Short mmCIF file of C-alpha atoms in Angstrom, two decimals:
data_model
loop_
_atom_site.label_atom_id
_atom_site.label_comp_id
_atom_site.label_asym_id
_atom_site.label_seq_id
_atom_site.Cartn_x
_atom_site.Cartn_y
_atom_site.Cartn_z
CA UNK A 1 -7.73 19.33 -37.30
CA UNK A 2 -10.91 21.23 -36.41
CA UNK A 3 -12.91 18.20 -37.57
CA UNK A 4 -11.05 16.05 -35.04
CA UNK A 5 -11.62 18.61 -32.26
CA UNK A 6 -15.34 18.72 -33.04
CA UNK A 7 -15.43 14.95 -33.02
CA UNK A 8 -13.69 14.84 -29.63
CA UNK A 9 -16.21 17.35 -28.23
CA UNK A 10 -18.96 14.90 -29.26
CA UNK A 11 -17.09 12.06 -27.55
CA UNK A 12 -16.94 14.12 -24.34
CA UNK A 13 -20.63 15.00 -24.38
CA UNK A 14 -21.64 11.41 -25.00
CA UNK A 15 -19.27 10.03 -22.33
CA UNK A 16 -20.55 12.39 -19.62
CA UNK A 17 -24.17 11.52 -20.30
CA UNK A 18 -23.28 7.81 -20.24
CA UNK A 19 -21.42 8.14 -16.92
CA UNK A 20 -24.45 9.74 -15.32
CA UNK A 21 -26.41 6.53 -15.97
CA UNK A 22 -24.27 4.63 -13.45
CA UNK A 23 -24.19 7.00 -10.48
CA UNK A 24 -23.22 4.42 -7.87
CA UNK A 25 -20.29 3.28 -10.00
CA UNK A 26 -19.33 6.94 -10.38
CA UNK A 27 -19.15 7.23 -6.58
CA UNK A 28 -17.25 3.95 -6.12
CA UNK A 29 -14.72 4.89 -8.80
CA UNK A 30 -13.90 8.06 -6.88
CA UNK A 31 -13.52 6.06 -3.65
CA UNK A 32 -11.42 3.42 -5.46
CA UNK A 33 -8.95 5.96 -6.82
CA UNK A 34 -8.71 7.84 -3.52
CA UNK A 35 -7.93 4.51 -1.86
CA UNK A 36 -5.32 3.78 -4.55
CA UNK A 37 -3.67 7.19 -3.92
CA UNK A 38 -3.70 6.60 -0.16
CA UNK A 39 -2.02 3.20 -0.63
CA UNK A 40 0.73 4.79 -2.75
CA UNK A 41 1.51 7.38 -0.08
CA UNK A 42 1.29 4.81 2.72
CA UNK A 43 3.66 2.45 0.88
CA UNK A 44 6.44 5.03 0.66
CA UNK A 45 5.77 6.41 4.15
CA UNK A 46 6.28 2.91 5.56
CA UNK A 47 9.53 2.55 3.61
CA UNK A 48 10.74 5.91 4.91
CA UNK A 49 10.16 4.70 8.47
CA UNK A 50 13.15 2.43 7.81
CA UNK A 51 15.39 4.54 5.58
CA UNK A 52 15.97 8.31 5.38
CA UNK A 53 16.82 8.24 1.65
CA UNK A 54 15.57 6.16 -1.27
CA UNK A 55 17.23 6.42 -4.68
CA UNK A 56 18.78 9.72 -3.59
CA UNK A 57 15.46 11.30 -2.61
CA UNK A 58 14.10 12.19 0.81
CA UNK A 59 10.40 11.94 1.69
CA UNK A 60 9.49 15.44 0.41
CA UNK A 61 11.12 14.71 -2.94
CA UNK A 62 9.50 11.30 -3.06
CA UNK A 63 6.09 12.95 -2.57
CA UNK A 64 6.64 14.93 -5.77
CA UNK A 65 7.49 11.68 -7.55
CA UNK A 66 4.40 9.92 -6.11
CA UNK A 67 2.02 12.67 -7.24
CA UNK A 68 3.70 12.60 -10.67
CA UNK A 69 2.80 8.99 -11.36
CA UNK A 70 -0.58 9.36 -9.68
CA UNK A 71 -1.34 12.22 -12.09
CA UNK A 72 -0.21 10.14 -15.08
CA UNK A 73 -2.36 7.23 -13.92
CA UNK A 74 -5.40 9.50 -13.41
CA UNK A 75 -5.01 11.18 -16.81
CA UNK A 76 -4.62 7.80 -18.51
CA UNK A 77 -7.64 6.42 -16.66
CA UNK A 78 -9.71 9.40 -17.75
CA UNK A 79 -8.70 9.75 -21.38
CA UNK A 80 -7.43 6.39 -22.58
CA UNK A 81 -8.11 3.44 -20.26
CA UNK A 82 -11.72 2.62 -21.28
CA UNK A 83 -10.63 2.68 -24.92
CA UNK A 84 -7.68 0.43 -24.12
CA UNK A 85 -10.09 -1.99 -22.47
CA UNK A 86 -12.31 -2.24 -25.56
CA UNK A 87 -9.70 -2.16 -28.32
CA UNK A 88 -8.56 -5.84 -28.10
CA UNK A 89 -12.19 -6.93 -27.73
CA UNK A 90 -13.14 -5.16 -30.98
CA UNK A 91 -10.22 -6.78 -32.79
CA UNK A 92 -10.91 -10.22 -31.29
CA UNK A 93 -14.61 -10.14 -32.10
CA UNK A 94 -14.11 -8.76 -35.57
CA UNK A 95 -15.95 -5.54 -34.64
CA UNK A 96 -13.19 -3.36 -36.04
CA UNK A 97 -14.86 -3.27 -39.48
CA UNK A 98 -17.38 -0.71 -38.30
CA UNK A 99 -14.57 1.70 -37.34
CA UNK A 100 -12.36 1.03 -40.36
CA UNK A 101 -14.98 2.44 -42.73
CA UNK A 102 -15.33 5.75 -40.85
CA UNK A 103 -13.82 8.80 -42.61
CA UNK A 104 -11.40 9.55 -39.73
CA UNK A 105 -8.23 7.91 -38.44
CA UNK A 106 -9.32 4.57 -36.95
CA UNK A 107 -6.62 4.66 -34.30
CA UNK A 108 -7.63 8.19 -33.27
CA UNK A 109 -11.26 7.16 -33.07
CA UNK A 110 -10.65 3.99 -31.07
CA UNK A 111 -8.11 5.64 -28.75
CA UNK A 112 -10.28 8.57 -27.72
CA UNK A 113 -13.94 7.74 -28.26
CA UNK A 114 -14.63 6.84 -24.60
CA UNK A 115 -13.73 9.60 -22.17
CA UNK A 116 -14.07 8.12 -18.65
CA UNK A 117 -16.14 10.90 -17.16
CA UNK A 118 -16.40 8.91 -13.92
CA UNK A 119 -12.59 9.18 -13.55
CA UNK A 120 -12.59 12.90 -14.31
CA UNK A 121 -13.16 13.83 -10.68
CA UNK A 122 -10.12 11.70 -9.81
CA UNK A 123 -8.08 13.62 -12.32
CA UNK A 124 -9.03 16.80 -10.47
CA UNK A 125 -8.00 15.17 -7.18
CA UNK A 126 -4.69 14.03 -8.70
CA UNK A 127 -4.14 17.56 -10.03
CA UNK A 128 -4.78 18.94 -6.54
CA UNK A 129 -2.22 16.50 -5.14
CA UNK A 130 0.36 17.79 -7.64
CA UNK A 131 -0.37 21.38 -6.54
CA UNK A 132 -0.15 20.33 -2.87
CA UNK A 133 3.19 18.51 -3.33
CA UNK A 134 4.73 21.38 -5.30
CA UNK A 135 3.56 24.12 -2.93
CA UNK A 136 4.82 22.18 0.09
CA UNK A 137 8.16 21.38 -1.50
CA UNK A 138 10.82 22.82 0.86
CA UNK A 139 13.14 24.29 -1.81
CA UNK A 140 12.21 26.97 -4.36
CA UNK A 141 11.15 25.63 -7.78
CA UNK A 142 11.83 27.58 -10.99
CA UNK A 143 8.50 28.55 -12.67
CA UNK A 144 9.75 27.58 -16.15
CA UNK A 145 10.73 24.16 -14.84
CA UNK A 146 7.30 23.74 -13.24
CA UNK A 147 5.61 24.47 -16.58
CA UNK A 148 7.89 22.02 -18.43
CA UNK A 149 7.37 19.43 -15.67
CA UNK A 150 3.58 19.61 -16.15
CA UNK A 151 4.00 19.21 -19.92
CA UNK A 152 6.29 16.24 -19.28
CA UNK A 153 3.58 14.60 -17.18
CA UNK A 154 1.17 14.91 -20.10
CA UNK A 155 3.88 13.47 -22.35
CA UNK A 156 4.42 10.68 -19.79
CA UNK A 157 0.71 9.83 -19.99
CA UNK A 158 0.90 9.68 -23.77
CA UNK A 159 3.96 7.43 -23.61
CA UNK A 160 2.19 5.20 -21.06
CA UNK A 161 -0.74 4.93 -23.47
CA UNK A 162 1.55 4.12 -26.42
CA UNK A 163 3.19 1.32 -24.48
CA UNK A 164 -0.21 0.02 -23.37
CA UNK A 165 -1.26 -0.06 -27.03
CA UNK A 166 1.79 -2.10 -28.01
CA UNK A 167 0.87 -4.74 -25.43
CA UNK A 168 -2.77 -4.74 -26.56
CA UNK A 169 -2.14 -4.78 -30.31
CA UNK A 170 -0.54 -8.20 -29.90
CA UNK A 171 -4.14 -9.39 -30.10
CA UNK A 172 -3.91 -9.06 -33.90
CA UNK A 173 -1.58 -12.07 -33.82
CA UNK A 174 -2.58 -13.95 -30.64
CA UNK A 175 -6.36 -13.70 -31.30
CA UNK A 176 -6.90 -13.74 -27.54
CA UNK A 177 -9.53 -11.47 -25.99
CA UNK A 178 -7.17 -9.34 -23.86
CA UNK A 179 -3.82 -9.30 -25.68
CA UNK A 180 -1.08 -8.85 -23.12
CA UNK A 181 -3.07 -6.31 -21.09
CA UNK A 182 -2.54 -8.18 -17.82
CA UNK A 183 1.18 -8.34 -18.44
CA UNK A 184 1.22 -4.61 -19.14
CA UNK A 185 -0.50 -4.00 -15.82
CA UNK A 186 2.27 -5.93 -14.02
CA UNK A 187 5.10 -4.23 -15.92
CA UNK A 188 3.58 -0.79 -15.44
CA UNK A 189 4.44 -0.95 -11.72
CA UNK A 190 8.00 -0.14 -12.83
CA UNK A 191 6.77 3.45 -13.26
CA UNK A 192 5.81 3.57 -9.58
CA UNK A 193 9.42 3.31 -8.39
CA UNK A 194 12.15 5.97 -8.82
CA UNK A 195 14.35 5.27 -11.86
CA UNK A 196 17.61 5.40 -9.88
CA UNK A 197 16.86 2.13 -8.10
CA UNK A 198 17.28 0.29 -11.42
CA UNK A 199 20.87 -0.51 -12.32
CA UNK A 200 22.83 -1.95 -15.26
CA UNK A 201 21.06 -3.50 -18.23
CA UNK A 202 17.68 -3.44 -16.49
CA UNK A 203 17.96 0.34 -16.16
CA UNK A 204 18.61 0.67 -19.91
CA UNK A 205 15.63 -1.60 -20.63
CA UNK A 206 13.34 0.56 -18.48
CA UNK A 207 14.55 3.72 -20.19
CA UNK A 208 14.68 2.66 -23.84
CA UNK A 209 12.76 -0.59 -24.41
CA UNK A 210 10.01 -0.46 -21.78
CA UNK A 211 10.41 3.23 -20.92
CA UNK A 212 8.42 3.31 -17.67
CA UNK A 213 11.32 5.03 -15.90
CA UNK A 214 10.97 7.93 -18.35
CA UNK A 215 7.30 8.64 -17.64
CA UNK A 216 7.18 10.00 -14.08
CA UNK A 217 10.66 9.66 -12.65
CA UNK A 218 12.44 11.75 -15.28
CA UNK A 219 9.97 14.67 -15.04
CA UNK A 220 10.31 14.63 -11.23
CA UNK A 221 14.11 14.61 -11.51
CA UNK A 222 14.01 17.40 -14.08
CA UNK A 223 11.91 19.50 -11.71
CA UNK A 224 13.78 18.91 -8.45
CA UNK A 225 17.40 18.46 -9.45
CA UNK A 226 19.90 20.82 -11.10
CA UNK A 227 21.42 20.30 -14.57
CA UNK A 228 18.88 17.75 -15.79
CA UNK A 229 18.04 19.42 -19.11
CA UNK A 230 19.52 16.48 -21.02
CA UNK A 231 16.59 14.36 -19.79
CA UNK A 232 14.31 16.30 -22.16
CA UNK A 233 16.18 14.86 -25.15
CA UNK A 234 15.76 11.31 -23.85
CA UNK A 235 12.07 11.83 -23.03
CA UNK A 236 11.13 13.27 -26.42
CA UNK A 237 13.39 10.87 -28.34
CA UNK A 238 11.82 7.84 -26.67
CA UNK A 239 8.27 9.19 -27.09
CA UNK A 240 8.79 9.88 -30.80
CA UNK A 241 10.25 6.40 -31.37
CA UNK A 242 7.31 4.74 -29.61
CA UNK A 243 4.77 6.87 -31.47
CA UNK A 244 6.27 5.71 -34.79
CA UNK A 245 6.49 2.13 -33.54
CA UNK A 246 2.78 2.09 -32.67
CA UNK A 247 1.94 3.34 -36.18
CA UNK A 248 4.00 0.54 -37.70
CA UNK A 249 2.51 -2.16 -35.45
CA UNK A 250 -1.01 -0.87 -36.10
CA UNK A 251 -0.49 -1.07 -39.88
CA UNK A 252 1.06 -4.53 -39.68
CA UNK A 253 -1.76 -5.61 -37.39
CA UNK A 254 -4.43 -4.39 -39.80
CA UNK A 255 -2.82 -6.45 -42.54
CA UNK A 256 -3.20 -9.45 -40.27
CA UNK A 257 -6.80 -8.60 -39.31
CA UNK A 258 -9.23 -11.10 -40.78
CA UNK A 259 -12.44 -9.54 -39.45
CA UNK A 260 -13.71 -12.96 -38.35
CA UNK A 261 -14.33 -13.23 -34.64
CA UNK A 262 -12.59 -15.86 -32.52
CA UNK B 1 -14.01 -26.76 -17.33
CA UNK B 2 -12.36 -23.88 -15.47
CA UNK B 3 -8.93 -25.30 -16.27
CA UNK B 4 -9.85 -25.66 -19.92
CA UNK B 5 -11.13 -22.08 -19.97
CA UNK B 6 -7.98 -20.75 -18.29
CA UNK B 7 -5.76 -22.54 -20.77
CA UNK B 8 -7.75 -21.69 -23.91
CA UNK B 9 -5.05 -19.23 -24.95
CA UNK B 10 -2.00 -21.13 -23.70
CA UNK B 11 0.69 -18.83 -25.08
CA UNK B 12 -1.04 -15.80 -23.55
CA UNK B 13 -1.47 -17.57 -20.28
CA UNK B 14 2.21 -18.53 -19.93
CA UNK B 15 3.56 -15.20 -21.20
CA UNK B 16 1.33 -13.40 -18.69
CA UNK B 17 2.22 -15.76 -15.86
CA UNK B 18 6.00 -15.71 -16.43
CA UNK B 19 6.03 -11.98 -17.17
CA UNK B 20 3.99 -11.07 -14.10
CA UNK B 21 6.18 -13.17 -11.81
CA UNK B 22 9.41 -11.91 -13.39
CA UNK B 23 8.56 -8.21 -13.24
CA UNK B 24 7.23 -8.47 -9.71
CA UNK B 25 10.60 -9.92 -8.66
CA UNK B 26 12.66 -7.40 -10.65
CA UNK B 27 10.86 -4.41 -9.15
CA UNK B 28 11.11 -5.81 -5.62
CA UNK B 29 14.77 -6.78 -6.07
CA UNK B 30 15.88 -3.33 -7.17
CA UNK B 31 13.75 -1.49 -4.62
CA UNK B 32 15.01 -3.51 -1.65
CA UNK B 33 18.60 -3.69 -2.94
CA UNK B 34 18.59 0.09 -2.97
CA UNK B 35 17.31 0.21 0.62
CA UNK B 36 19.75 -2.45 1.90
CA UNK B 37 22.62 -0.63 0.17
CA UNK B 38 21.65 2.77 1.56
CA UNK B 39 21.41 1.42 5.10
CA UNK B 40 24.42 -0.85 4.61
CA UNK B 41 22.78 -3.72 6.52
CA UNK B 42 22.32 -7.41 5.81
CA UNK B 43 19.12 -7.92 7.82
CA UNK B 44 16.19 -5.53 7.98
CA UNK B 45 13.18 -6.30 10.17
CA UNK B 46 14.04 -10.00 10.07
CA UNK B 47 14.45 -10.02 6.28
CA UNK B 48 17.69 -10.70 4.46
CA UNK B 49 17.80 -9.78 0.79
CA UNK B 50 17.35 -13.47 -0.18
CA UNK B 51 14.36 -13.83 2.10
CA UNK B 52 12.84 -10.66 0.67
CA UNK B 53 13.16 -11.97 -2.90
CA UNK B 54 11.54 -15.28 -1.96
CA UNK B 55 8.74 -13.33 -0.26
CA UNK B 56 8.04 -11.33 -3.44
CA UNK B 57 8.36 -14.47 -5.56
CA UNK B 58 5.62 -16.27 -3.64
CA UNK B 59 3.30 -13.47 -2.54
CA UNK B 60 1.68 -12.82 -5.98
CA UNK B 61 0.98 -16.55 -6.27
CA UNK B 62 -0.65 -16.69 -2.85
CA UNK B 63 -2.69 -13.64 -3.86
CA UNK B 64 -3.83 -15.41 -7.06
CA UNK B 65 -4.86 -18.59 -5.22
CA UNK B 66 -6.94 -16.48 -2.87
CA UNK B 67 -8.58 -14.59 -5.76
CA UNK B 68 -9.69 -17.77 -7.54
CA UNK B 69 -11.61 -17.34 -10.75
CA UNK B 70 -14.98 -15.87 -9.95
CA UNK B 71 -14.16 -12.21 -9.42
CA UNK B 72 -16.77 -10.05 -11.10
CA UNK B 73 -18.85 -12.96 -12.36
CA UNK B 74 -21.72 -12.71 -9.86
CA UNK B 75 -22.26 -8.99 -10.42
CA UNK B 76 -22.02 -9.52 -14.19
CA UNK B 77 -24.66 -12.23 -14.05
CA UNK B 78 -26.98 -9.97 -12.05
CA UNK B 79 -26.30 -7.06 -14.40
CA UNK B 80 -26.78 -9.05 -17.61
CA UNK B 81 -29.70 -11.12 -16.36
CA UNK B 82 -27.87 -14.43 -16.77
CA UNK B 83 -28.44 -15.21 -13.08
CA UNK B 84 -31.77 -16.71 -14.19
CA UNK B 85 -30.21 -20.07 -14.97
CA UNK B 86 -28.71 -20.37 -11.47
CA UNK B 87 -32.11 -19.77 -9.93
CA UNK B 88 -33.41 -22.75 -11.90
CA UNK B 89 -30.47 -25.13 -11.36
CA UNK B 90 -31.07 -27.86 -8.76
CA UNK B 91 -27.96 -26.76 -6.88
CA UNK B 92 -27.33 -24.05 -4.31
CA UNK B 93 -26.00 -20.90 -5.99
CA UNK B 94 -23.28 -20.40 -3.35
CA UNK B 95 -22.06 -23.98 -3.59
CA UNK B 96 -21.86 -23.71 -7.39
CA UNK B 97 -19.94 -20.44 -7.25
CA UNK B 98 -17.54 -21.63 -4.54
CA UNK B 99 -16.74 -24.76 -6.55
CA UNK B 100 -16.01 -22.59 -9.61
CA UNK B 101 -13.87 -20.34 -7.42
CA UNK B 102 -11.89 -23.35 -6.17
CA UNK B 103 -11.36 -24.67 -9.68
CA UNK B 104 -9.48 -21.48 -10.57
CA UNK B 105 -7.68 -21.43 -7.22
CA UNK B 106 -6.60 -25.07 -7.60
CA UNK B 107 -4.78 -24.27 -10.80
CA UNK B 108 -2.83 -21.41 -9.17
CA UNK B 109 -2.25 -23.68 -6.18
CA UNK B 110 -0.43 -26.14 -8.47
CA UNK B 111 1.54 -23.25 -9.95
CA UNK B 112 3.01 -22.20 -6.62
CA UNK B 113 4.52 -25.65 -6.13
CA UNK B 114 6.04 -25.55 -9.61
CA UNK B 115 7.67 -22.24 -8.67
CA UNK B 116 8.83 -23.58 -5.28
CA UNK B 117 10.25 -26.66 -7.04
CA UNK B 118 12.13 -24.51 -9.55
CA UNK B 119 13.40 -22.27 -6.76
CA UNK B 120 14.68 -25.20 -4.70
CA UNK B 121 16.34 -26.76 -7.76
CA UNK B 122 18.15 -23.68 -9.01
CA UNK B 123 18.70 -21.28 -6.07
CA UNK B 124 22.27 -21.16 -4.71
CA UNK B 125 21.20 -20.45 -1.19
CA UNK B 126 17.84 -22.12 -0.45
CA UNK B 127 16.39 -20.31 2.56
CA UNK B 128 13.38 -22.52 3.20
CA UNK B 129 12.42 -26.15 2.80
CA UNK B 130 8.99 -27.39 1.75
CA UNK B 131 8.17 -30.10 4.29
CA UNK B 132 5.06 -32.31 4.31
CA UNK B 133 3.79 -30.55 7.46
CA UNK B 134 4.14 -27.15 5.79
CA UNK B 135 2.30 -28.48 2.75
CA UNK B 136 -0.59 -29.61 4.96
CA UNK B 137 -0.71 -26.32 6.90
CA UNK B 138 -0.49 -24.28 3.71
CA UNK B 139 -3.18 -26.30 1.90
CA UNK B 140 -5.63 -26.02 4.80
CA UNK B 141 -4.88 -22.32 5.22
CA UNK B 142 -5.33 -21.54 1.51
CA UNK B 143 -8.59 -23.51 1.46
CA UNK B 144 -9.90 -21.38 4.32
CA UNK B 145 -8.54 -18.14 2.85
CA UNK B 146 -10.14 -18.86 -0.53
CA UNK B 147 -13.54 -19.31 1.10
CA UNK B 148 -13.03 -16.20 3.24
CA UNK B 149 -12.10 -14.11 0.20
CA UNK B 150 -15.02 -15.49 -1.81
CA UNK B 151 -17.44 -14.49 0.97
CA UNK B 152 -15.83 -11.05 1.40
CA UNK B 153 -15.88 -10.42 -2.33
CA UNK B 154 -19.47 -11.61 -2.67
CA UNK B 155 -20.47 -8.73 -0.37
CA UNK B 156 -19.36 -6.31 -3.07
CA UNK B 157 -20.69 -8.39 -5.97
CA UNK B 158 -24.20 -8.67 -4.53
CA UNK B 159 -24.46 -4.87 -4.31
CA UNK B 160 -25.18 -5.26 -8.05
CA UNK B 161 -28.80 -6.04 -7.04
CA UNK B 162 -29.11 -2.38 -6.07
CA UNK B 163 -26.53 -0.68 -8.29
CA UNK B 164 -26.01 -1.57 -11.93
CA UNK B 165 -22.27 -1.62 -12.22
CA UNK B 166 -19.99 -2.14 -9.23
CA UNK B 167 -16.65 -3.21 -10.72
CA UNK B 168 -14.74 -0.57 -8.72
CA UNK B 169 -16.07 -1.88 -5.40
CA UNK B 170 -14.38 -5.23 -6.08
CA UNK B 171 -11.15 -3.42 -6.95
CA UNK B 172 -11.27 -1.55 -3.63
CA UNK B 173 -11.46 -4.89 -1.81
CA UNK B 174 -8.51 -6.21 -3.83
CA UNK B 175 -6.45 -3.11 -3.00
CA UNK B 176 -7.34 -3.43 0.68
CA UNK B 177 -6.48 -7.12 0.92
CA UNK B 178 -3.29 -6.63 -1.08
CA UNK B 179 -1.91 -3.70 0.90
CA UNK B 180 -3.25 -4.48 4.38
CA UNK B 181 -2.51 -8.20 3.97
CA UNK B 182 1.16 -7.60 3.23
CA UNK B 183 1.36 -8.24 -0.52
CA UNK B 184 2.93 -4.87 -1.31
CA UNK B 185 5.21 -4.70 1.71
CA UNK B 186 5.71 -7.29 4.48
CA UNK B 187 3.63 -6.49 7.54
CA UNK B 188 6.71 -6.55 9.80
CA UNK B 189 7.63 -3.19 8.23
CA UNK B 190 4.34 -1.59 9.29
CA UNK B 191 4.45 0.60 12.41
CA UNK B 192 3.51 -1.19 15.63
CA UNK B 193 0.43 0.95 16.31
CA UNK B 194 -1.00 0.07 12.90
CA UNK B 195 -0.40 -3.65 13.49
CA UNK B 196 -2.47 -3.48 16.68
CA UNK B 197 -5.38 -2.21 14.58
CA UNK B 198 -4.69 -4.50 11.61
CA UNK B 199 -4.72 -7.60 13.79
CA UNK B 200 -8.37 -6.84 14.54
CA UNK B 201 -9.17 -7.09 10.82
CA UNK B 202 -9.18 -10.18 8.53
CA UNK B 203 -6.45 -8.85 6.23
CA UNK B 204 -3.23 -10.17 7.89
CA UNK B 205 -4.76 -13.65 7.93
CA UNK B 206 -5.32 -13.59 4.17
CA UNK B 207 -1.75 -13.07 2.90
CA UNK B 208 0.77 -12.64 5.68
CA UNK B 209 -0.36 -15.81 7.47
CA UNK B 210 0.13 -18.24 4.51
CA UNK B 211 3.43 -16.50 3.70
CA UNK B 212 4.59 -17.17 7.26
CA UNK B 213 3.67 -20.83 6.83
CA UNK B 214 5.71 -21.10 3.63
CA UNK B 215 8.70 -19.32 5.11
CA UNK B 216 8.54 -21.57 8.16
CA UNK B 217 7.52 -19.27 10.96
CA UNK B 218 4.23 -20.85 12.12
CA UNK B 219 3.87 -23.40 14.91
CA UNK B 220 0.76 -25.55 15.49
CA UNK B 221 -0.67 -23.31 18.22
CA UNK B 222 -0.39 -20.17 16.08
CA UNK B 223 -1.76 -22.04 13.07
CA UNK B 224 -4.87 -23.14 14.98
CA UNK B 225 -5.39 -19.66 16.41
CA UNK B 226 -5.12 -18.00 12.97
CA UNK B 227 -7.46 -20.55 11.40
CA UNK B 228 -10.00 -19.94 14.17
CA UNK B 229 -9.88 -16.17 13.58
CA UNK B 230 -10.19 -16.71 9.83
CA UNK B 231 -13.21 -18.96 10.36
CA UNK B 232 -14.94 -16.34 12.50
CA UNK B 233 -14.37 -13.69 9.82
CA UNK B 234 -15.62 -16.07 7.11
CA UNK B 235 -18.83 -16.70 9.08
CA UNK B 236 -19.34 -12.95 9.50
CA UNK B 237 -18.86 -12.35 5.75
CA UNK B 238 -21.11 -15.28 4.92
CA UNK B 239 -23.85 -14.02 7.23
CA UNK B 240 -23.92 -10.59 5.58
CA UNK B 241 -23.54 -12.10 2.14
CA UNK B 242 -26.59 -14.33 2.71
CA UNK B 243 -28.47 -11.31 4.03
CA UNK B 244 -27.70 -9.37 0.84
CA UNK B 245 -28.60 -12.38 -1.33
CA UNK B 246 -31.92 -12.95 0.42
CA UNK B 247 -32.90 -9.30 0.15
CA UNK B 248 -31.35 -8.66 -3.25
CA UNK B 249 -32.84 -11.55 -5.19
CA UNK B 250 -36.34 -10.17 -4.67
CA UNK B 251 -35.22 -7.03 -6.49
CA UNK B 252 -33.80 -9.03 -9.38
CA UNK B 253 -35.83 -8.65 -12.55
CA UNK B 254 -33.95 -11.11 -14.74
CA UNK B 255 -34.18 -8.77 -17.71
CA UNK B 256 -30.54 -7.73 -17.91
CA UNK B 257 -29.11 -4.73 -19.72
#
């Protein structure tokens, strides 16, 4: 374990020094994410000009939901997204060999080696937005629930990453340069809407098969609504299943990996 | 060549295309159903539920036509040093890039008519007809919008002469056009004060305008007015783009990183 922590510390050091090489991009990334956050707030504010309630939530409650998925997006962008960008390229080009021979878990290495230091400032901004939304929430929030909510957001990020991996690992079989990364990007917008809008079979799909509803919406519900402890079971059950599924797909994919580039 | 490149991985291409369209519709359907149900109305800001679904069916396709195929390529060529070959070709760099841009756009342009055809064949309650006049208006408008977007986007791409890596600047422009053009939410839902400001910008002409043509809300006079505004914006973008190109290319070393 300590070996992996030491290795991650090296990843961090290297990533920060690399980010400093592209200072203008660093600045634009901050602007880009601030603009993205502003669009998210504006989108729901416009909707609330026409309806007082959406999926059972008023505007103050919706703000907590918005900052929840913004935080998940920022954490994913910082820790995982650069790695997710490169992973299918390594597989497609046959560059995975170099990582397979390293004396650490290949999936660990490839998932965490690039820490997006230029998104780190955005993570701080997203964190501040969470603090702002929670402190301005009109009803009292139980401290224990706040702590669990924050842990659930981290879990939501991990689940988001696992699902992203599943879409990307398809590259082992399709041999295309991006896997189904673009499709994942389109599906991931499901996370940006409250889970209660989805009904029937589609709702079950977005909870159990493509669990985007579980990532931000469930933590926000757990925090703001009474008697939602059962959601914890669903969240951890789904996360565990997807963690195991990724391991299986990764192993099957490696068996299919020919090392030749395409 | 662009078509061949786009279709190199056919299965990927179709899975992505169908998946993106399907999920865009599903999300929009459930979001707006929830709002219509809560308010217990059949029409909201001129949109029925059917009209809303058609809007969200077509808007990503309009967005893709506008985006074409060249996003990120100019800055990458400057960054990697592969711009050299364009400086030697006996063809104007802008003309070459616009043609490439159109090649990608043309493919998405064909796609939208496949989708419209499928919609008109299978929908129970067809809420708009695709007439020849609409086809002409839409084609001319999308041609103009594609050029306008290319020129706007080139402003961000050419910054690569001064800064090494400017991917996020292009994404900012995409966000802006998408949200302020009406791709995320129809502009008729925006507050009136914001529309007064937005109408002074190019964004409503880049998405909302072609959507209005498709849904049958544009008369000749309005069409000509919108095209004139779009042309003025395109000339402004082109002027600044040429300015950046003329200044930037003297900084270009051709070495690449």
